C-alpha cells in the first residue's frame, strides 16, 4: 500500500473515449510502502504517474498507476511499471470529487 498526494489537478473526462485515453497526473509518495507480512519498501518521495477518468454515477475520478520513479541515494534512477489503483480516505475505489 502506498500513500501519496496529487501534485497537479485533474479534470477527469467522462466521455466515451475517456477510459481508452485517461488524463495523466503526478502523485508524490508520502510514506514508505506497506507490503505483505509486515515488510516495508523505502519509496518515500518517489513519483507515480497515474491516468484517470471520471465516473458520473459515483462522482469519483478513477485513477490507475502507470510508472513509479525513484532516485536512489547514490543518484541512480529506478523507473518501473506499477499496476495499482487509487483509494480515497473513505476507503472506496477512486478519488472523491472536490467541489
Coordinates of N, CA and C in Angstrom, one line a residue:
X1 N 0.8 -1.2 0.0 CA 0.0 0.0 0.0 C 0.9 1.2 0.0
X2 N 0.5 2.2 -0.8 CA 1.2 3.5 -0.9 C 0.2 4.6 -0.5
X3 N 0.8 5.6 0.1 CA 0.0 6.8 0.4 C 0.7 8.0 -0.2
X4 N -0.1 8.8 -0.9 CA 0.5 10.0 -1.6 C -0.4 11.1 -1.8
X5 N 0.0 12.1 -2.5 CA -0.8 13.3 -2.8 C -0.6 13.7 -4.3
X6 N -1.6 14.1 -4.9 CA -1.5 14.6 -6.3 C -0.8 15.9 -6.3
X7 N 0.1 16.1 -7.2 CA 0.9 17.3 -7.3 C 0.3 18.3 -8.3
X8 N -0.7 17.8 -9.1 CA -1.4 18.7 -10.0 C -2.9 18.3 -10.0
X9 N -3.7 19.2 -10.5 CA -5.1 19.0 -10.5 C -5.4 18.0 -11.7
X10 N -6.7 17.6 -11.7 CA -7.1 16.6 -12.7 C -8.5 16.9 -13.1
X11 N -8.7 17.3 -14.4 CA -10.1 17.3 -14.9 C -10.4 16.0 -15.6
X12 N -11.0 15.1 -14.8 CA -11.2 13.8 -15.3 C -12.4 13.7 -16.3
X13 N -12.1 13.4 -17.5 CA -13.2 13.3 -18.5 C -14.1 12.1 -18.3
X14 N -15.3 12.3 -18.7 CA -16.3 11.2 -18.5 C -16.9 10.7 -19.8
X15 N -16.4 11.2 -21.0 CA -16.9 10.8 -22.3 C -16.6 9.4 -22.6
X16 N -17.1 8.9 -23.8 CA -17.0 7.5 -24.2 C -15.5 7.1 -24.4
X17 N -14.6 8.0 -24.8 CA -13.3 7.6 -25.0 C -12.3 7.8 -23.8
X18 N -12.9 8.3 -22.7 CA -12.1 8.6 -21.5 C -11.3 7.4 -21.0
X19 N -11.9 6.2 -21.0 CA -11.3 5.0 -20.4 C -10.1 4.6 -21.3
X20 N -10.2 4.8 -22.6 CA -9.1 4.4 -23.5 C -8.0 5.4 -23.5
X21 N -8.2 6.7 -23.2 CA -7.2 7.7 -23.2 C -7.3 8.5 -21.9
X22 N -6.9 7.9 -20.7 CA -7.1 8.6 -19.5 C -6.2 9.8 -19.4
X23 N -6.6 10.8 -18.6 CA -5.8 12.0 -18.3 C -4.7 11.8 -17.4
X24 N -3.5 12.2 -17.7 CA -2.3 11.9 -16.8 C -2.3 12.9 -15.6
X25 N -1.7 12.4 -14.5 CA -1.5 13.2 -13.3 C -0.2 12.7 -12.6
X26 N 0.3 13.5 -11.7 CA 1.5 13.1 -11.0 C 1.2 13.0 -9.5
X27 N 1.7 11.9 -8.9 CA 1.4 11.7 -7.5 C 2.8 11.6 -6.8
X28 N 2.9 12.2 -5.6 CA 4.2 12.0 -4.8 C 3.9 11.1 -3.6
X29 N 4.7 10.1 -3.4 CA 4.5 9.2 -2.3 C 5.0 9.8 -1.0
X30 N 4.2 9.7 0.0 CA 4.5 10.4 1.3 C 5.1 9.6 2.4
X31 N 4.9 8.2 2.2 CA 5.4 7.3 3.3 C 6.0 6.1 2.6
X32 N 6.7 5.3 3.4 CA 7.2 4.0 2.9 C 6.0 3.1 2.5
X33 N 6.2 2.2 1.6 CA 5.2 1.3 1.2 C 5.0 0.2 2.2
X34 N 3.8 -0.1 2.5 CA 3.5 -1.2 3.4 C 3.2 -2.5 2.5
X35 N 4.0 -3.5 2.7 CA 4.0 -4.7 1.9 C 3.4 -5.9 2.8
X36 N 3.1 -7.0 2.1 CA 2.6 -8.2 2.9 C 3.7 -8.6 3.9
X37 N 3.2 -9.3 5.0 CA 4.0 -9.9 6.0 C 4.8 -8.8 6.8
X38 N 4.3 -7.7 6.9 CA 4.9 -6.6 7.7 C 6.2 -6.0 7.1
X39 N 6.4 -6.3 5.8 CA 7.6 -5.7 5.2 C 7.3 -4.3 4.7
X40 N 8.4 -3.5 4.6 CA 8.2 -2.1 4.1 C 9.2 -1.9 3.0
X41 N 8.9 -1.0 2.1 CA 9.8 -0.6 1.0 C 10.0 0.9 1.1
X42 N 11.2 1.4 0.9 CA 11.5 2.8 1.0 C 11.2 3.5 -0.3
X43 N 10.0 4.0 -0.5 CA 9.6 4.7 -1.7 C 9.2 6.1 -1.4
X44 N 9.5 6.6 -0.2 CA 9.1 7.9 0.2 C 9.7 8.9 -0.7
X45 N 8.8 9.9 -1.1 CA 9.2 11.0 -2.0 C 9.4 10.5 -3.5
X46 N 9.1 9.3 -3.8 CA 9.1 8.8 -5.2 C 7.9 9.4 -5.9
X47 N 7.9 9.4 -7.2 CA 6.7 9.9 -8.0 C 6.1 8.7 -8.7
X48 N 4.7 8.9 -8.9 CA 4.0 7.9 -9.6 C 3.2 8.7 -10.7
X49 N 3.3 8.2 -11.9 CA 2.4 8.8 -13.0 C 1.2 7.9 -13.0
X50 N 0.0 8.6 -12.9 CA -1.3 7.9 -12.9 C -2.1 8.5 -14.1
X51 N -3.1 7.7 -14.5 CA -4.0 8.1 -15.5 C -5.4 8.0 -15.0
X52 N -6.3 8.9 -15.3 CA -7.6 8.9 -14.7 C -8.7 9.3 -15.6
X53 N -9.9 8.9 -15.2 CA -11.1 9.3 -15.9 C -12.2 9.4 -14.9
X54 N -13.3 10.1 -15.2 CA -14.3 10.4 -14.2 C -15.5 9.4 -14.4
X55 N -16.2 9.1 -13.3 CA -17.4 8.3 -13.2 C -18.5 9.2 -12.7
X56 N -19.5 9.5 -13.5 CA -20.5 10.4 -13.1 C -21.4 9.8 -12.0
X57 N -21.7 8.6 -12.1 CA -22.6 7.9 -11.1 C -22.0 8.0 -9.7
X58 N -20.7 7.8 -9.5 CA -20.1 7.8 -8.1 C -19.5 9.1 -7.8
X59 N -19.4 10.0 -8.8 CA -18.8 11.3 -8.6 C -17.3 11.2 -8.1
X60 N -16.6 10.3 -8.8 CA -15.2 10.0 -8.4 C -14.4 10.0 -9.7
X61 N -13.1 10.3 -9.5 CA -12.1 10.1 -10.5 C -11.4 8.8 -10.2
X62 N -11.4 7.9 -11.2 CA -10.8 6.6 -11.1 C -9.4 6.7 -11.7
X63 N -8.4 6.4 -10.8 CA -7.0 6.5 -11.2 C -6.3 5.2 -11.2
X64 N -5.5 4.9 -12.2 CA -4.7 3.7 -12.3 C -3.2 4.2 -12.5
X65 N -2.4 3.5 -11.8 CA -0.9 3.9 -11.9 C -0.3 3.4 -13.2
X66 N 0.7 4.0 -13.6 CA 1.4 3.6 -14.8 C 2.9 3.4 -14.5
X67 N 3.6 4.4 -13.9 CA 5.0 4.3 -13.7 C 5.4 4.8 -12.3
X68 N 6.3 4.1 -11.6 CA 6.9 4.6 -10.4 C 8.3 5.0 -10.7
X69 N 8.7 6.2 -10.3 CA 10.1 6.7 -10.5 C 10.7 7.1 -9.2
X70 N 11.9 6.6 -8.8 CA 12.6 7.0 -7.6 C 14.1 7.3 -8.0
X71 N 14.7 8.2 -7.2 CA 16.1 8.5 -7.3 C 16.8 7.9 -6.0
X72 N 17.7 7.0 -6.2 CA 18.4 6.4 -5.1 C 19.4 7.4 -4.5
X73 N 19.9 7.0 -3.3 CA 20.8 7.9 -2.6 C 22.1 8.1 -3.3
X74 N 22.5 7.1 -4.2 CA 23.7 7.2 -5.0 C 23.5 7.9 -6.3
X75 N 22.3 8.4 -6.5 CA 22.0 9.2 -7.7 C 21.4 8.3 -8.8
X76 N 21.4 7.0 -8.7 CA 20.8 6.1 -9.7 C 19.3 6.3 -9.7
X77 N 18.7 6.1 -10.9 CA 17.3 6.2 -11.1 C 16.6 4.9 -11.3
X78 N 15.5 4.7 -10.6 CA 14.7 3.5 -10.7 C 13.4 3.9 -11.4
X79 N 13.0 3.2 -12.5 CA 11.7 3.5 -13.1 C 11.1 2.2 -13.5
X80 N 10.0 1.9 -12.9 CA 9.3 0.6 -13.1 C 7.8 0.8 -13.4
X81 N 7.3 -0.2 -14.1 CA 5.8 -0.1 -14.3 C 5.2 -0.5 -13.0
X82 N 4.0 0.1 -12.7 CA 3.3 -0.1 -11.5 C 1.9 -0.3 -11.8
X83 N 1.3 -1.5 -11.4 CA -0.1 -1.8 -11.6 C -0.8 -1.6 -10.3
X84 N -1.5 -0.5 -10.2 CA -2.2 -0.2 -8.9 C -3.4 0.7 -9.2
X85 N -4.2 0.9 -8.2 CA -5.4 1.8 -8.3 C -5.5 2.7 -7.1
X86 N -6.2 3.8 -7.2 CA -6.3 4.8 -6.1 C -7.5 4.5 -5.3
X87 N -7.4 4.7 -4.0 CA -8.5 4.6 -3.0 C -8.5 5.9 -2.2
X88 N -9.7 6.5 -1.9 CA -9.8 7.7 -1.1 C -9.8 7.4 0.3
X89 N -9.8 8.5 1.1 CA -9.7 8.4 2.6 C -10.9 7.6 3.1
X90 N -12.0 7.6 2.3 CA -13.2 6.9 2.8 C -13.2 5.4 2.4
X91 N -12.0 4.9 2.0 CA -11.7 3.5 1.7 C -12.5 3.0 0.5
X92 N -13.0 3.9 -0.4 CA -13.7 3.5 -1.6 C -12.7 3.7 -2.8
X93 N -12.9 2.9 -3.8 CA -12.1 3.0 -5.0 C -12.4 4.3 -5.7
X94 N -11.3 5.0 -6.1 CA -11.5 6.3 -6.8 C -11.3 7.4 -5.8
X95 N -11.1 8.6 -6.4 CA -10.9 9.8 -5.6 C -12.2 10.6 -5.6
X96 N -12.7 11.0 -4.5 CA -13.9 11.7 -4.4 C -13.7 13.1 -5.0
X97 N -14.7 13.6 -5.8 CA -14.7 14.9 -6.4 C -14.8 16.0 -5.4
X98 N -13.8 16.9 -5.5 CA -13.9 18.1 -4.6 C -14.6 19.2 -5.3
X99 N -15.6 19.8 -4.6 CA -16.4 20.9 -5.2 C -15.9 22.2 -4.8

